[in-house]
PDB file of C-alpha atoms in Angstrom:
ATOM      1  CA  ILE A   1     -14.017 -56.916 110.537  1.00 59.00           C
ATOM      2  CA  ALA A   2     -11.035 -57.794 111.107  1.00 59.00           C
ATOM      3  CA  GLN A   3      -8.649 -54.816 110.113  1.00 74.00           C
ATOM      4  CA  ALA A   4     -10.675 -52.958 113.309  1.00 80.00           C
ATOM      5  CA  SER A   5      -9.137 -51.634 115.996  1.00 88.00           C
ATOM      6  CA  PRO A   6     -10.586 -52.713 119.338  1.00 91.00           C
ATOM      7  CA  LEU A   7     -13.031 -49.131 119.325  1.00 92.00           C
ATOM      8  CA  VAL A   8     -14.323 -49.567 116.660  1.00 93.00           C
ATOM      9  CA  ARG A   9     -14.637 -53.807 117.551  1.00 95.00           C
ATOM     10  CA  ALA A  10     -16.446 -52.359 120.434  1.00 95.00           C
ATOM     11  CA  PHE A  11     -18.654 -50.350 118.215  1.00 96.00           C
ATOM     12  CA  LEU A  12     -20.066 -52.503 115.523  1.00 96.00           C
ATOM     13  CA  ASP A  13     -20.683 -54.979 118.295  1.00 97.00           C
ATOM     14  CA  TYR A  14     -22.665 -52.469 120.156  1.00 98.00           C
ATOM     15  CA  LEU A  15     -24.541 -50.908 117.206  1.00 97.00           C
ATOM     16  CA  LYS A  16     -24.670 -55.447 116.715  1.00 97.00           C
ATOM     17  CA  TYR A  17     -26.134 -56.545 119.704  1.00 98.00           C
ATOM     18  CA  GLU A  18     -27.110 -54.201 121.992  1.00 98.00           C
ATOM     19  CA  ARG A  19     -29.125 -51.537 119.155  1.00 98.00           C
ATOM     20  CA  HIS A  20     -29.552 -54.559 117.188  1.00 97.00           C
ATOM     21  CA  PHE A  21     -28.768 -52.802 114.150  1.00 98.00           C
ATOM     22  CA  SER A  22     -28.582 -55.585 110.933  1.00 97.00           C
ATOM     23  CA  ASP A  23     -25.274 -57.350 109.714  1.00 97.00           C
ATOM     24  CA  TYR A  24     -25.102 -55.068 106.277  1.00 96.00           C
ATOM     25  CA  THR A  25     -25.657 -52.090 107.999  1.00 96.00           C
ATOM     26  CA  VAL A  26     -22.986 -53.016 110.776  1.00 97.00           C
ATOM     27  CA  ARG A  27     -20.847 -54.038 107.954  1.00 95.00           C
ATOM     28  CA  SER A  28     -20.894 -50.879 106.234  1.00 94.00           C
ATOM     29  CA  TYR A  29     -20.399 -49.410 109.617  1.00 95.00           C
ATOM     30  CA  GLY A  30     -17.718 -50.744 109.733  1.00 95.00           C
ATOM     31  CA  ALA A  31     -16.086 -50.045 106.359  1.00 93.00           C
ATOM     32  CA  ASP A  32     -16.375 -46.919 106.809  1.00 92.00           C
ATOM     33  CA  LEU A  33     -14.422 -46.177 110.155  1.00 93.00           C
ATOM     34  CA  ILE A  34     -11.447 -49.016 108.619  1.00 92.00           C
ATOM     35  CA  GLN A  35     -11.623 -46.153 105.178  1.00 92.00           C
ATOM     36  CA  PHE A  36     -11.694 -43.388 108.266  1.00 91.00           C
ATOM     37  CA  CYS A  37      -8.361 -45.565 109.859  1.00 88.00           C
ATOM     38  CA  GLN A  38      -7.177 -45.459 107.193  1.00 88.00           C
ATOM     39  CA  PHE A  39      -6.662 -41.954 106.779  1.00 89.00           C
ATOM     40  CA  LEU A  40      -5.888 -40.909 109.618  1.00 85.00           C
ATOM     41  CA  ARG A  41      -2.465 -43.499 109.261  1.00 83.00           C
ATOM     42  CA  GLY A  42      -2.224 -41.853 106.270  1.00 83.00           C
ATOM     43  CA  GLU A  43      -2.528 -44.648 104.190  1.00 85.00           C
ATOM     44  CA  ILE A  44      -4.859 -43.306 102.106  1.00 88.00           C
ATOM     45  CA  GLY A  45      -5.889 -39.678 101.093  1.00 84.00           C
ATOM     46  CA  THR A  46      -1.749 -38.274 101.795  1.00 75.00           C
ATOM     47  CA  SER A  47      -2.126 -35.124  99.968  1.00 68.00           C
ATOM     48  CA  PHE A  48      -5.000 -33.896 102.460  1.00 65.00           C
ATOM     49  CA  ARG A  49      -2.724 -34.940 105.280  1.00 62.00           C
ATOM     50  CA  ALA A  50      -0.197 -33.593 104.144  1.00 63.00           C
ATOM     51  CA  ASN A  51      -0.522 -30.438 105.998  1.00 62.00           C
ATOM     52  CA  ALA A  52      -2.759 -31.869 109.105  1.00 61.00           C
ATOM     53  CA  PRO A  53      -0.572 -32.373 112.296  1.00 58.00           C
ATOM     54  CA  ARG A  54       0.011 -35.936 113.028  1.00 61.00           C
ATOM     55  CA  ILE A  55      -1.694 -37.546 115.411  1.00 61.00           C
ATOM     56  CA  GLU A  56       0.423 -40.248 117.580  1.00 64.00           C
ATOM     57  CA  GLY A  57      -0.374 -42.901 118.817  1.00 70.00           C
ATOM     58  CA  ASP A  58      -2.170 -46.487 118.406  1.00 79.00           C
ATOM     59  CA  THR A  59      -5.786 -46.038 115.799  1.00 79.00           C
ATOM     60  CA  ASP A  60      -7.505 -45.821 119.291  1.00 83.00           C
ATOM     61  CA  THR A  61      -5.897 -43.191 120.418  1.00 82.00           C
ATOM     62  CA  GLN A  62      -6.208 -41.077 116.652  1.00 79.00           C
ATOM     63  CA  LEU A  63      -9.547 -41.566 117.381  1.00 83.00           C
ATOM     64  CA  THR A  64     -10.304 -40.079 120.104  1.00 84.00           C
ATOM     65  CA  GLY A  65      -7.869 -37.149 119.179  1.00 81.00           C
ATOM     66  CA  ALA A  66      -9.050 -35.536 116.182  1.00 80.00           C
ATOM     67  CA  ASP A  67      -9.539 -32.538 115.509  1.00 83.00           C
ATOM     68  CA  PRO A  68     -13.014 -31.921 114.549  1.00 88.00           C
ATOM     69  CA  SER A  69     -10.975 -30.623 111.215  1.00 87.00           C
ATOM     70  CA  VAL A  70      -9.677 -33.683 110.976  1.00 87.00           C
ATOM     71  CA  PHE A  71     -13.479 -35.325 109.781  1.00 88.00           C
ATOM     72  CA  ARG A  72     -13.818 -32.038 107.541  1.00 89.00           C
ATOM     73  CA  GLU A  73     -10.704 -33.379 105.461  1.00 89.00           C
ATOM     74  CA  PHE A  74     -11.514 -37.184 105.191  1.00 91.00           C
ATOM     75  CA  LEU A  75     -14.922 -35.485 103.926  1.00 91.00           C
ATOM     76  CA  ALA A  76     -12.818 -33.670 100.848  1.00 90.00           C
ATOM     77  CA  TYR A  77     -10.876 -36.615 100.637  1.00 91.00           C
ATOM     78  CA  LEU A  78     -14.796 -39.036  99.574  1.00 92.00           C
ATOM     79  CA  TYR A  79     -15.830 -35.769  97.561  1.00 91.00           C
ATOM     80  CA  ALA A  80     -12.986 -35.876  95.989  1.00 90.00           C
ATOM     81  CA  HIS A  81     -13.128 -39.117  94.824  1.00 89.00           C
ATOM     82  CA  ASN A  82     -17.108 -38.780  94.158  1.00 88.00           C
ATOM     83  CA  TYR A  83     -18.243 -40.413  96.944  1.00 84.00           C
ATOM     84  CA  THR A  84     -21.900 -38.629  97.665  1.00 76.00           C
ATOM     85  CA  LYS A  85     -23.540 -38.687 101.720  1.00 71.00           C
ATOM     86  CA  SER A  86     -25.678 -41.345 100.284  1.00 68.00           C
ATOM     87  CA  THR A  87     -23.530 -43.441  99.712  1.00 58.00           C
TER      88      THR A  87
END
C-alpha cells in the first residue's frame, strides 16, 4: 500500500512475512489503517474531530500518540457512515 506510513508499512510487513496472513487480509488491514490515518490528519471526519485535541507531527507520531477517545471518535465516524463491525 503506497500511501502507508513507515509504521503502518512495518506492521503490514509483519502480518505478511512473520504471521503469514493472506494478501487479501493484509490489504484489508492496510486500507483500514490508511483510513484511520486520514481521520487523524482531518482529511475525513472533520465534524467528529472539530473539538478534539490536535496531535502534531507526522502520521506515525499521530498514530502512537492518539488518545483512546480518538479511536472511539473514529468508530463513531464509521458507524455514522453505515460501516458495521464486520466491515
